[in-house]
PDB file of C-alpha atoms in Angstrom:
ATOM      1  CA  UNK Z   1     123.665-168.277 144.316  1.00  0.00           C
ATOM      2  CA  UNK Z   2     123.464-164.869 145.950  1.00  0.00           C
ATOM      3  CA  UNK Z   3     119.820-163.507 145.688  1.00  0.00           C
ATOM      4  CA  UNK Z   4     119.407-159.898 145.151  1.00  0.00           C
ATOM      5  CA  UNK Z   5     117.577-157.942 147.460  1.00  0.00           C
ATOM      6  CA  UNK Z   6     114.562-155.655 146.337  1.00  0.00           C
ATOM      7  CA  UNK Z   7     116.467-152.552 147.097  1.00  0.00           C
ATOM      8  CA  UNK Z   8     119.485-153.644 144.943  1.00  0.00           C
ATOM      9  CA  UNK Z   9     117.136-154.684 142.139  1.00  0.00           C
ATOM     10  CA  UNK Z  10     115.579-151.103 142.523  1.00  0.00           C
ATOM     11  CA  UNK Z  11     118.767-149.262 142.614  1.00  0.00           C
ATOM     12  CA  UNK Z  12     120.153-151.183 139.424  1.00  0.00           C
ATOM     13  CA  UNK Z  13     116.740-150.427 137.453  1.00  0.00           C
ATOM     14  CA  UNK Z  14     117.253-146.971 138.460  1.00  0.00           C
ATOM     15  CA  UNK Z  15     121.299-146.791 137.445  1.00  0.00           C
ATOM     16  CA  UNK Z  16     120.150-148.622 133.901  1.00  0.00           C
ATOM     17  CA  UNK Z  17     117.415-146.237 133.336  1.00  0.00           C
ATOM     18  CA  UNK Z  18     119.676-142.906 134.338  1.00  0.00           C
ATOM     19  CA  UNK Z  19     122.151-144.528 131.657  1.00  0.00           C
ATOM     20  CA  UNK Z  20     119.347-145.041 128.894  1.00  0.00           C
ATOM     21  CA  UNK Z  21     117.973-141.646 129.740  1.00  0.00           C
ATOM     22  CA  UNK Z  22     121.539-140.295 129.521  1.00  0.00           C
ATOM     23  CA  UNK Z  23     122.413-142.018 126.278  1.00  0.00           C
ATOM     24  CA  UNK Z  24     118.787-140.632 124.694  1.00  0.00           C
ATOM     25  CA  UNK Z  25     119.631-136.990 125.925  1.00  0.00           C
ATOM     26  CA  UNK Z  26     123.446-136.939 124.791  1.00  0.00           C
ATOM     27  CA  UNK Z  27     123.015-138.711 121.412  1.00  0.00           C
ATOM     28  CA  UNK Z  28     119.356-138.058 120.570  1.00  0.00           C
ATOM     29  CA  UNK Z  29     117.462-135.207 122.102  1.00  0.00           C
ATOM     30  CA  UNK Z  30     120.279-132.717 123.044  1.00  0.00           C
ATOM     31  CA  UNK Z  31     121.628-132.815 119.414  1.00  0.00           C
ATOM     32  CA  UNK Z  32     118.084-132.514 118.107  1.00  0.00           C
ATOM     33  CA  UNK Z  33     117.473-129.430 120.155  1.00  0.00           C
ATOM     34  CA  UNK Z  34     120.968-127.895 119.159  1.00  0.00           C
ATOM     35  CA  UNK Z  35     120.171-128.728 115.611  1.00  0.00           C
ATOM     36  CA  UNK Z  36     116.714-127.096 115.988  1.00  0.00           C
ATOM     37  CA  UNK Z  37     118.112-123.901 117.703  1.00  0.00           C
ATOM     38  CA  UNK Z  38     120.689-123.503 114.819  1.00  0.00           C
ATOM     39  CA  UNK Z  39     117.607-123.846 112.438  1.00  0.00           C
ATOM     40  CA  UNK Z  40     115.776-121.120 114.540  1.00  0.00           C
ATOM     41  CA  UNK Z  41     118.586-118.798 114.544  1.00  0.00           C
ATOM     42  CA  UNK Z  42     119.365-119.463 110.968  1.00  0.00           C
ATOM     43  CA  UNK Z  43     115.609-118.606 110.126  1.00  0.00           C
ATOM     44  CA  UNK Z  44     115.838-115.571 112.319  1.00  0.00           C
ATOM     45  CA  UNK Z  45     118.888-114.521 110.174  1.00  0.00           C
ATOM     46  CA  UNK Z  46     117.022-115.121 107.083  1.00  0.00           C
ATOM     47  CA  UNK Z  47     114.071-113.264 108.106  1.00  0.00           C
ATOM     48  CA  UNK Z  48     116.294-110.323 109.453  1.00  0.00           C
ATOM     49  CA  UNK Z  49     118.067-110.215 105.913  1.00  0.00           C
ATOM     50  CA  UNK Z  50     114.642-110.241 104.139  1.00  0.00           C
ATOM     51  CA  UNK Z  51     113.524-107.431 106.241  1.00  0.00           C
ATOM     52  CA  UNK Z  52     116.839-105.572 105.474  1.00  0.00           C
ATOM     53  CA  UNK Z  53     116.199-106.203 101.778  1.00  0.00           C
ATOM     54  CA  UNK Z  54     112.713-105.094 101.814  1.00  0.00           C
ATOM     55  CA  UNK Z  55     113.891-101.909 103.585  1.00  0.00           C
ATOM     56  CA  UNK Z  56     116.564-101.387 101.084  1.00  0.00           C
ATOM     57  CA  UNK Z  57     114.341-101.779  98.268  1.00  0.00           C
ATOM     58  CA  UNK Z  58     111.774 -99.460  99.612  1.00  0.00           C
ATOM     59  CA  UNK Z  59     114.903 -96.928 100.216  1.00  0.00           C
ATOM     60  CA  UNK Z  60     115.757 -97.432  96.566  1.00  0.00           C
ATOM     61  CA  UNK Z  61     111.962 -96.858  95.222  1.00  0.00           C
ATOM     62  CA  UNK Z  62     111.988 -93.554  97.567  1.00  0.00           C
ATOM     63  CA  UNK Z  63     115.249 -92.309  96.121  1.00  0.00           C
ATOM     64  CA  UNK Z  64     113.958 -93.488  92.578  1.00  0.00           C
ATOM     65  CA  UNK Z  65     110.588 -91.362  93.308  1.00  0.00           C
ATOM     66  CA  UNK Z  66     112.552 -88.541  94.800  1.00  0.00           C
ATOM     67  CA  UNK Z  67     114.841 -88.285  91.754  1.00  0.00           C
ATOM     68  CA  UNK Z  68     111.756 -88.442  89.281  1.00  0.00           C
ATOM     69  CA  UNK Z  69     110.009 -85.540  91.536  1.00  0.00           C
ATOM     70  CA  UNK Z  70     113.370 -83.480  91.090  1.00  0.00           C
ATOM     71  CA  UNK Z  71     113.492 -84.066  87.451  1.00  0.00           C
ATOM     72  CA  UNK Z  72     110.019 -83.136  86.941  1.00  0.00           C
ATOM     73  CA  UNK Z  73     110.410 -80.117  88.606  1.00  0.00           C
ATOM     74  CA  UNK Z  74     113.430 -79.408  86.635  1.00  0.00           C
ATOM     75  CA  UNK Z  75     111.661 -79.907  83.465  1.00  0.00           C
ATOM     76  CA  UNK Z  76     108.883 -77.402  84.446  1.00  0.00           C
ATOM     77  CA  UNK Z  77     111.457 -74.844  85.344  1.00  0.00           C
ATOM     78  CA  UNK Z  78     113.311 -75.722  81.908  1.00  0.00           C
ATOM     79  CA  UNK Z  79     110.281 -75.345  80.013  1.00  0.00           C
ATOM     80  CA  UNK Z  80     109.670 -71.793  81.642  1.00  0.00           C
ATOM     81  CA  UNK Z  81     112.707 -70.355  82.729  1.00  0.00           C
ATOM     82  CA  UNK Z  82     115.284 -71.298  79.839  1.00  0.00           C
ATOM     83  CA  UNK Z  83     115.532 -69.661  76.384  1.00  0.00           C
ATOM     84  CA  UNK Z  84     114.719 -71.814  73.280  1.00  0.00           C
ATOM     85  CA  UNK Z  85     117.256 -73.625  71.254  1.00  0.00           C
ATOM     86  CA  UNK Z  86     115.919 -71.779  68.336  1.00  0.00           C
ATOM     87  CA  UNK Z  87     117.570 -68.746  67.299  1.00  0.00           C
ATOM     88  CA  UNK Z  88     114.392 -67.636  65.348  1.00  0.00           C
ATOM     89  CA  UNK Z  89     112.573 -67.876  68.814  1.00  0.00           C
ATOM     90  CA  UNK Z  90     114.752 -65.786  70.521  1.00  0.00           C
ATOM     91  CA  UNK Z  91     117.056 -68.498  71.875  1.00  0.00           C
ATOM     92  CA  UNK Z  92     120.574 -70.126  70.809  1.00  0.00           C
ATOM     93  CA  UNK Z  93     121.827 -73.123  69.469  1.00  0.00           C
ATOM     94  CA  UNK Z  94     125.360 -73.952  70.709  1.00  0.00           C
ATOM     95  CA  UNK Z  95     126.108 -76.839  68.375  1.00  0.00           C
ATOM     96  CA  UNK Z  96     126.688 -74.817  65.430  1.00  0.00           C
ATOM     97  CA  UNK Z  97     130.432 -74.077  64.733  1.00  0.00           C
ATOM     98  CA  UNK Z  98     132.372 -71.136  66.564  1.00  0.00           C
ATOM     99  CA  UNK Z  99     132.523 -68.865  63.553  1.00  0.00           C
ATOM    100  CA  UNK Z 100     128.652 -69.136  63.231  1.00  0.00           C
ATOM    101  CA  UNK Z 101     128.157 -68.743  67.005  1.00  0.00           C
ATOM    102  CA  UNK Z 102     129.896 -65.351  66.495  1.00  0.00           C
ATOM    103  CA  UNK Z 103     127.063 -64.331  64.337  1.00  0.00           C
ATOM    104  CA  UNK Z 104     124.335 -65.823  66.220  1.00  0.00           C
ATOM    105  CA  UNK Z 105     125.138 -64.759  69.834  1.00  0.00           C
ATOM    106  CA  UNK Z 106     124.525 -61.144  68.682  1.00  0.00           C
ATOM    107  CA  UNK Z 107     121.165 -61.910  67.741  1.00  0.00           C
ATOM    108  CA  UNK Z 108     120.660 -63.656  71.021  1.00  0.00           C
ATOM    109  CA  UNK Z 109     121.863 -60.651  72.991  1.00  0.00           C
ATOM    110  CA  UNK Z 110     119.529 -58.626  70.937  1.00  0.00           C
ATOM    111  CA  UNK Z 111     116.762 -61.035  72.089  1.00  0.00           C
ATOM    112  CA  UNK Z 112     117.806 -60.767  75.659  1.00  0.00           C
ATOM    113  CA  UNK Z 113     117.631 -56.975  75.552  1.00  0.00           C
ATOM    114  CA  UNK Z 114     114.168 -57.071  73.858  1.00  0.00           C
ATOM    115  CA  UNK Z 115     112.823 -59.421  76.943  1.00  0.00           C
ATOM    116  CA  UNK Z 116     114.720 -57.341  79.617  1.00  0.00           C
ATOM    117  CA  UNK Z 117     112.848 -54.118  77.809  1.00  0.00           C
ATOM    118  CA  UNK Z 118     109.491 -55.627  77.730  1.00  0.00           C
ATOM    119  CA  UNK Z 119     109.947 -56.698  81.521  1.00  0.00           C
ATOM    120  CA  UNK Z 120     111.044 -53.200  82.744  1.00  0.00           C
ATOM    121  CA  UNK Z 121     107.303 -52.160  81.450  1.00  0.00           C
ATOM    122  CA  UNK Z 122     105.729 -54.472  83.993  1.00  0.00           C
ATOM    123  CA  UNK Z 123     103.778 -52.525  86.467  1.00  0.00           C
ATOM    124  CA  UNK Z 124     103.238 -49.800  84.696  1.00  0.00           C
ATOM    125  CA  UNK Z 125     106.533 -47.702  85.866  1.00  0.00           C
ATOM    126  CA  UNK Z 126     108.526 -45.176  84.182  1.00  0.00           C
ATOM    127  CA  UNK Z 127     111.819 -46.237  83.634  1.00  0.00           C
ATOM    128  CA  UNK Z 128     114.453 -43.736  84.713  1.00  0.00           C
ATOM    129  CA  UNK Z 129     117.537 -45.941  84.091  1.00  0.00           C
ATOM    130  CA  UNK Z 130     117.495 -49.489  82.676  1.00  0.00           C
ATOM    131  CA  UNK Z 131     119.920 -52.305  82.212  1.00  0.00           C
ATOM    132  CA  UNK Z 132     121.931 -52.710  79.144  1.00  0.00           C
ATOM    133  CA  UNK Z 133     122.971 -56.079  77.873  1.00  0.00           C
ATOM    134  CA  UNK Z 134     126.333 -56.599  77.258  1.00  0.00           C
ATOM    135  CA  UNK Z 135     127.479 -57.353  73.746  1.00  0.00           C
ATOM    136  CA  UNK Z 136     129.185 -60.732  73.213  1.00  0.00           C
ATOM    137  CA  UNK Z 137     133.066 -61.022  72.051  1.00  0.00           C
ATOM    138  CA  UNK Z 138     133.779 -61.164  68.377  1.00  0.00           C
ATOM    139  CA  UNK Z 139     136.370 -63.631  68.903  1.00  0.00           C
ATOM    140  CA  UNK Z 140     135.374 -67.435  67.783  1.00  0.00           C
ATOM    141  CA  UNK Z 141     137.933 -68.629  70.182  1.00  0.00           C
ATOM    142  CA  UNK Z 142     136.677 -66.807  73.351  1.00  0.00           C
ATOM    143  CA  UNK Z 143     132.608 -66.362  72.899  1.00  0.00           C
ATOM    144  CA  UNK Z 144     131.891 -69.288  74.564  1.00  0.00           C
ATOM    145  CA  UNK Z 145     134.079 -68.839  77.479  1.00  0.00           C
ATOM    146  CA  UNK Z 146     133.314 -64.761  77.830  1.00  0.00           C
ATOM    147  CA  UNK Z 147     129.625 -65.151  77.272  1.00  0.00           C
ATOM    148  CA  UNK Z 148     128.310 -68.436  78.005  1.00  0.00           C
ATOM    149  CA  UNK Z 149     130.936 -69.095  81.041  1.00  0.00           C
ATOM    150  CA  UNK Z 150     131.950 -72.589  79.350  1.00  0.00           C
ATOM    151  CA  UNK Z 151     134.002 -74.538  80.100  1.00  0.00           C
ATOM    152  CA  UNK Z 152     134.654 -72.565  83.408  1.00  0.00           C
ATOM    153  CA  UNK Z 153     131.096 -74.110  84.508  1.00  0.00           C
ATOM    154  CA  UNK Z 154     130.274 -77.654  83.480  1.00  0.00           C
ATOM    155  CA  UNK Z 155     127.241 -76.334  81.633  1.00  0.00           C
ATOM    156  CA  UNK Z 156     126.684 -73.297  79.369  1.00  0.00           C
ATOM    157  CA  UNK Z 157     125.167 -70.514  81.232  1.00  0.00           C
ATOM    158  CA  UNK Z 158     124.628 -66.902  80.767  1.00  0.00           C
ATOM    159  CA  UNK Z 159     124.972 -64.310  83.771  1.00  0.00           C
ATOM    160  CA  UNK Z 160     124.532 -60.803  83.741  1.00  0.00           C
ATOM    161  CA  UNK Z 161     124.622 -58.347  86.915  1.00  0.00           C
ATOM    162  CA  UNK Z 162     123.122 -55.434  85.762  1.00  0.00           C
ATOM    163  CA  UNK Z 163     123.789 -53.391  88.663  1.00  0.00           C
ATOM    164  CA  UNK Z 164     121.147 -50.516  89.656  1.00  0.00           C
ATOM    165  CA  UNK Z 165     117.641 -49.886  88.008  1.00  0.00           C
ATOM    166  CA  UNK Z 166     115.530 -46.905  88.580  1.00  0.00           C
ATOM    167  CA  UNK Z 167     112.182 -46.667  88.077  1.00  0.00           C
ATOM    168  CA  UNK Z 168     109.206 -44.158  88.921  1.00  0.00           C
ATOM    169  CA  UNK Z 169     105.456 -44.742  89.691  1.00  0.00           C
ATOM    170  CA  UNK Z 170     102.891 -45.283  92.397  1.00  0.00           C
ATOM    171  CA  UNK Z 171     103.748 -47.877  95.516  1.00  0.00           C
ATOM    172  CA  UNK Z 172     101.405 -50.026  93.901  1.00  0.00           C
ATOM    173  CA  UNK Z 173     103.313 -49.849  90.530  1.00  0.00           C
ATOM    174  CA  UNK Z 174     106.563 -50.271  91.929  1.00  0.00           C
ATOM    175  CA  UNK Z 175     105.722 -53.372  93.985  1.00  0.00           C
ATOM    176  CA  UNK Z 176     104.214 -54.810  91.154  1.00  0.00           C
ATOM    177  CA  UNK Z 177     107.196 -54.218  88.855  1.00  0.00           C
ATOM    178  CA  UNK Z 178     109.281 -55.863  91.253  1.00  0.00           C
ATOM    179  CA  UNK Z 179     107.275 -58.791  91.798  1.00  0.00           C
ATOM    180  CA  UNK Z 180     106.953 -59.147  87.871  1.00  0.00           C
ATOM    181  CA  UNK Z 181     110.698 -60.107  87.624  1.00  0.00           C
ATOM    182  CA  UNK Z 182     110.426 -63.368  89.474  1.00  0.00           C
ATOM    183  CA  UNK Z 183     107.721 -64.267  86.486  1.00  0.00           C
ATOM    184  CA  UNK Z 184     110.022 -63.389  83.743  1.00  0.00           C
ATOM    185  CA  UNK Z 185     109.468 -66.103  81.006  1.00  0.00           C
ATOM    186  CA  UNK Z 186     112.593 -67.575  79.585  1.00  0.00           C
ATOM    187  CA  UNK Z 187     114.996 -66.324  82.045  1.00  0.00           C
ATOM    188  CA  UNK Z 188     115.816 -66.156  85.910  1.00  0.00           C
ATOM    189  CA  UNK Z 189     115.887 -62.910  87.013  1.00  0.00           C
ATOM    190  CA  UNK Z 190     116.560 -61.440  90.532  1.00  0.00           C
ATOM    191  CA  UNK Z 191     115.530 -58.012  91.629  1.00  0.00           C
ATOM    192  CA  UNK Z 192     116.727 -56.924  95.077  1.00  0.00           C
ATOM    193  CA  UNK Z 193     117.754 -54.330  97.456  1.00  0.00           C
ATOM    194  CA  UNK Z 194     114.437 -52.136  96.797  1.00  0.00           C
ATOM    195  CA  UNK Z 195     114.802 -48.656  98.097  1.00  0.00           C
ATOM    196  CA  UNK Z 196     111.830 -46.204  97.690  1.00  0.00           C
ATOM    197  CA  UNK Z 197     111.960 -42.588  97.932  1.00  0.00           C
ATOM    198  CA  UNK Z 198     109.661 -39.222  97.291  1.00  0.00           C
ATOM    199  CA  UNK Z 199     106.294 -38.142  98.434  1.00  0.00           C
ATOM    200  CA  UNK Z 200     103.288 -40.466  97.528  1.00  0.00           C
ATOM    201  CA  UNK Z 201     101.791 -40.832  94.922  1.00  0.00           C
ATOM    202  CA  UNK Z 202     104.632 -40.231  92.799  1.00  0.00           C
ATOM    203  CA  UNK Z 203     107.750 -42.451  93.930  1.00  0.00           C
ATOM    204  CA  UNK Z 204     111.424 -43.326  92.916  1.00  0.00           C
ATOM    205  CA  UNK Z 205     112.653 -46.834  93.412  1.00  0.00           C
ATOM    206  CA  UNK Z 206     115.982 -48.024  93.162  1.00  0.00           C
ATOM    207  CA  UNK Z 207     116.993 -51.811  93.037  1.00  0.00           C
ATOM    208  CA  UNK Z 208     119.826 -54.282  91.813  1.00  0.00           C
ATOM    209  CA  UNK Z 209     119.105 -56.583  88.906  1.00  0.00           C
ATOM    210  CA  UNK Z 210     120.508 -59.901  87.982  1.00  0.00           C
ATOM    211  CA  UNK Z 211     119.730 -62.527  85.235  1.00  0.00           C
ATOM    212  CA  UNK Z 212     120.610 -65.913  84.364  1.00  0.00           C
ATOM    213  CA  UNK Z 213     120.005 -67.926  81.362  1.00  0.00           C
ATOM    214  CA  UNK Z 214     120.577 -71.696  81.270  1.00  0.00           C
ATOM    215  CA  UNK Z 215     121.118 -72.637  77.632  1.00  0.00           C
ATOM    216  CA  UNK Z 216     119.430 -75.928  76.426  1.00  0.00           C
ATOM    217  CA  UNK Z 217     121.087 -78.571  74.256  1.00  0.00           C
ATOM    218  CA  UNK Z 218     122.776 -81.810  74.395  1.00  0.00           C
ATOM    219  CA  UNK Z 219     125.921 -80.736  72.219  1.00  0.00           C
ATOM    220  CA  UNK Z 220     128.176 -77.930  72.258  1.00  0.00           C
ATOM    221  CA  UNK Z 221     130.638 -77.254  69.171  1.00  0.00           C
ATOM    222  CA  UNK Z 222     134.197 -77.829  70.593  1.00  0.00           C
ATOM    223  CA  UNK Z 223     136.057 -74.923  71.798  1.00  0.00           C
ATOM    224  CA  UNK Z 224     138.289 -73.301  68.949  1.00  0.00           C
ATOM    225  CA  UNK Z 225     141.675 -73.252  70.221  1.00  0.00           C
ATOM    226  CA  UNK Z 226     143.625 -69.884  70.065  1.00  0.00           C
ATOM    227  CA  UNK Z 227     144.934 -69.063  66.431  1.00  0.00           C
ATOM    228  CA  UNK Z 228     142.752 -71.526  64.780  1.00  0.00           C
ATOM    229  CA  UNK Z 229     141.978 -70.080  61.400  1.00  0.00           C
ATOM    230  CA  UNK Z 230     142.393 -66.569  62.905  1.00  0.00           C
ATOM    231  CA  UNK Z 231     138.460 -65.855  63.190  1.00  0.00           C
ATOM    232  CA  UNK Z 232     137.876 -63.276  65.255  1.00  0.00           C
ATOM    233  CA  UNK Z 233     134.558 -61.793  64.207  1.00  0.00           C
ATOM    234  CA  UNK Z 234     131.617 -62.331  61.934  1.00  0.00           C
ATOM    235  CA  UNK Z 235     133.906 -61.558  58.508  1.00  0.00           C
ATOM    236  CA  UNK Z 236     136.981 -63.442  59.653  1.00  0.00           C
ATOM    237  CA  UNK Z 237     138.064 -66.220  57.471  1.00  0.00           C
ATOM    238  CA  UNK Z 238     137.955 -69.361  59.725  1.00  0.00           C
ATOM    239  CA  UNK Z 239     137.013 -72.886  58.311  1.00  0.00           C
ATOM    240  CA  UNK Z 240     133.624 -73.698  57.431  1.00  0.00           C
ATOM    241  CA  UNK Z 241     131.336 -76.471  58.848  1.00  0.00           C
ATOM    242  CA  UNK Z 242     133.173 -79.935  58.907  1.00  0.00           C
ATOM    243  CA  UNK Z 243     136.620 -78.491  58.759  1.00  0.00           C
ATOM    244  CA  UNK Z 244     136.176 -77.101  55.117  1.00  0.00           C
ATOM    245  CA  UNK Z 245     138.108 -73.754  54.500  1.00  0.00           C
ATOM    246  CA  UNK Z 246     135.411 -70.881  54.432  1.00  0.00           C
ATOM    247  CA  UNK Z 247     135.354 -67.472  53.430  1.00  0.00           C
ATOM    248  CA  UNK Z 248     133.833 -66.520  56.798  1.00  0.00           C
ATOM    249  CA  UNK Z 249     130.583 -67.729  58.693  1.00  0.00           C
ATOM    250  CA  UNK Z 250     127.747 -69.134  57.199  1.00  0.00           C
ATOM    251  CA  UNK Z 251     124.788 -67.239  57.110  1.00  0.00           C
ATOM    252  CA  UNK Z 252     121.989 -67.797  59.932  1.00  0.00           C
TER     253      UNK Z 252
END
């Protein structure tokens, strides 16, 4: 029997050790390390997704806050810069039937004229030529389109371009008068193109004036089709509320 030398035994032991280590590396340690790496990568992905979700939630909350801020700002504008929905308070209610609206809108027009006349006195100036608020159509089929620009606009709005206004007063009176238009209650008024002439202290000023009235309300009586009931004016015989035959618009 051949006796193995010490070197052979050492080399054989090293070979067996390498085989054992290779088996452990390829069957145990490397798969475990690879799986661990997969878990780490998956954890990183989940953390990244969670961070993205948190950022998305933050963006949603920011957007909600911005929307609410704009809504609150508009509510403030609506309270101060839109006419009331009540006819008795100088406003207009567009939910009434079109034949009634023909009557009501003339009262609304008169309320606007009174508001403009009151505003013209601001600053203590003397009005040399002031604006005249146009009269509305007497046609039930046209009053919404002609006076409230609906449905040309997606919401009812009254727009007047009054042209040139001329006033007289001191420089302080004139400037106070012009600034006062921006504070006009119930309406959005714009005075621009101011020109001042004359010798102090009595000066003459001209400027252009426009007026916008956004109409409150969440319901508008449907637009009356052409030829419906032949209603053209306050005394015309169109159908009454609810489609019943009528002998004219009902009284406001």
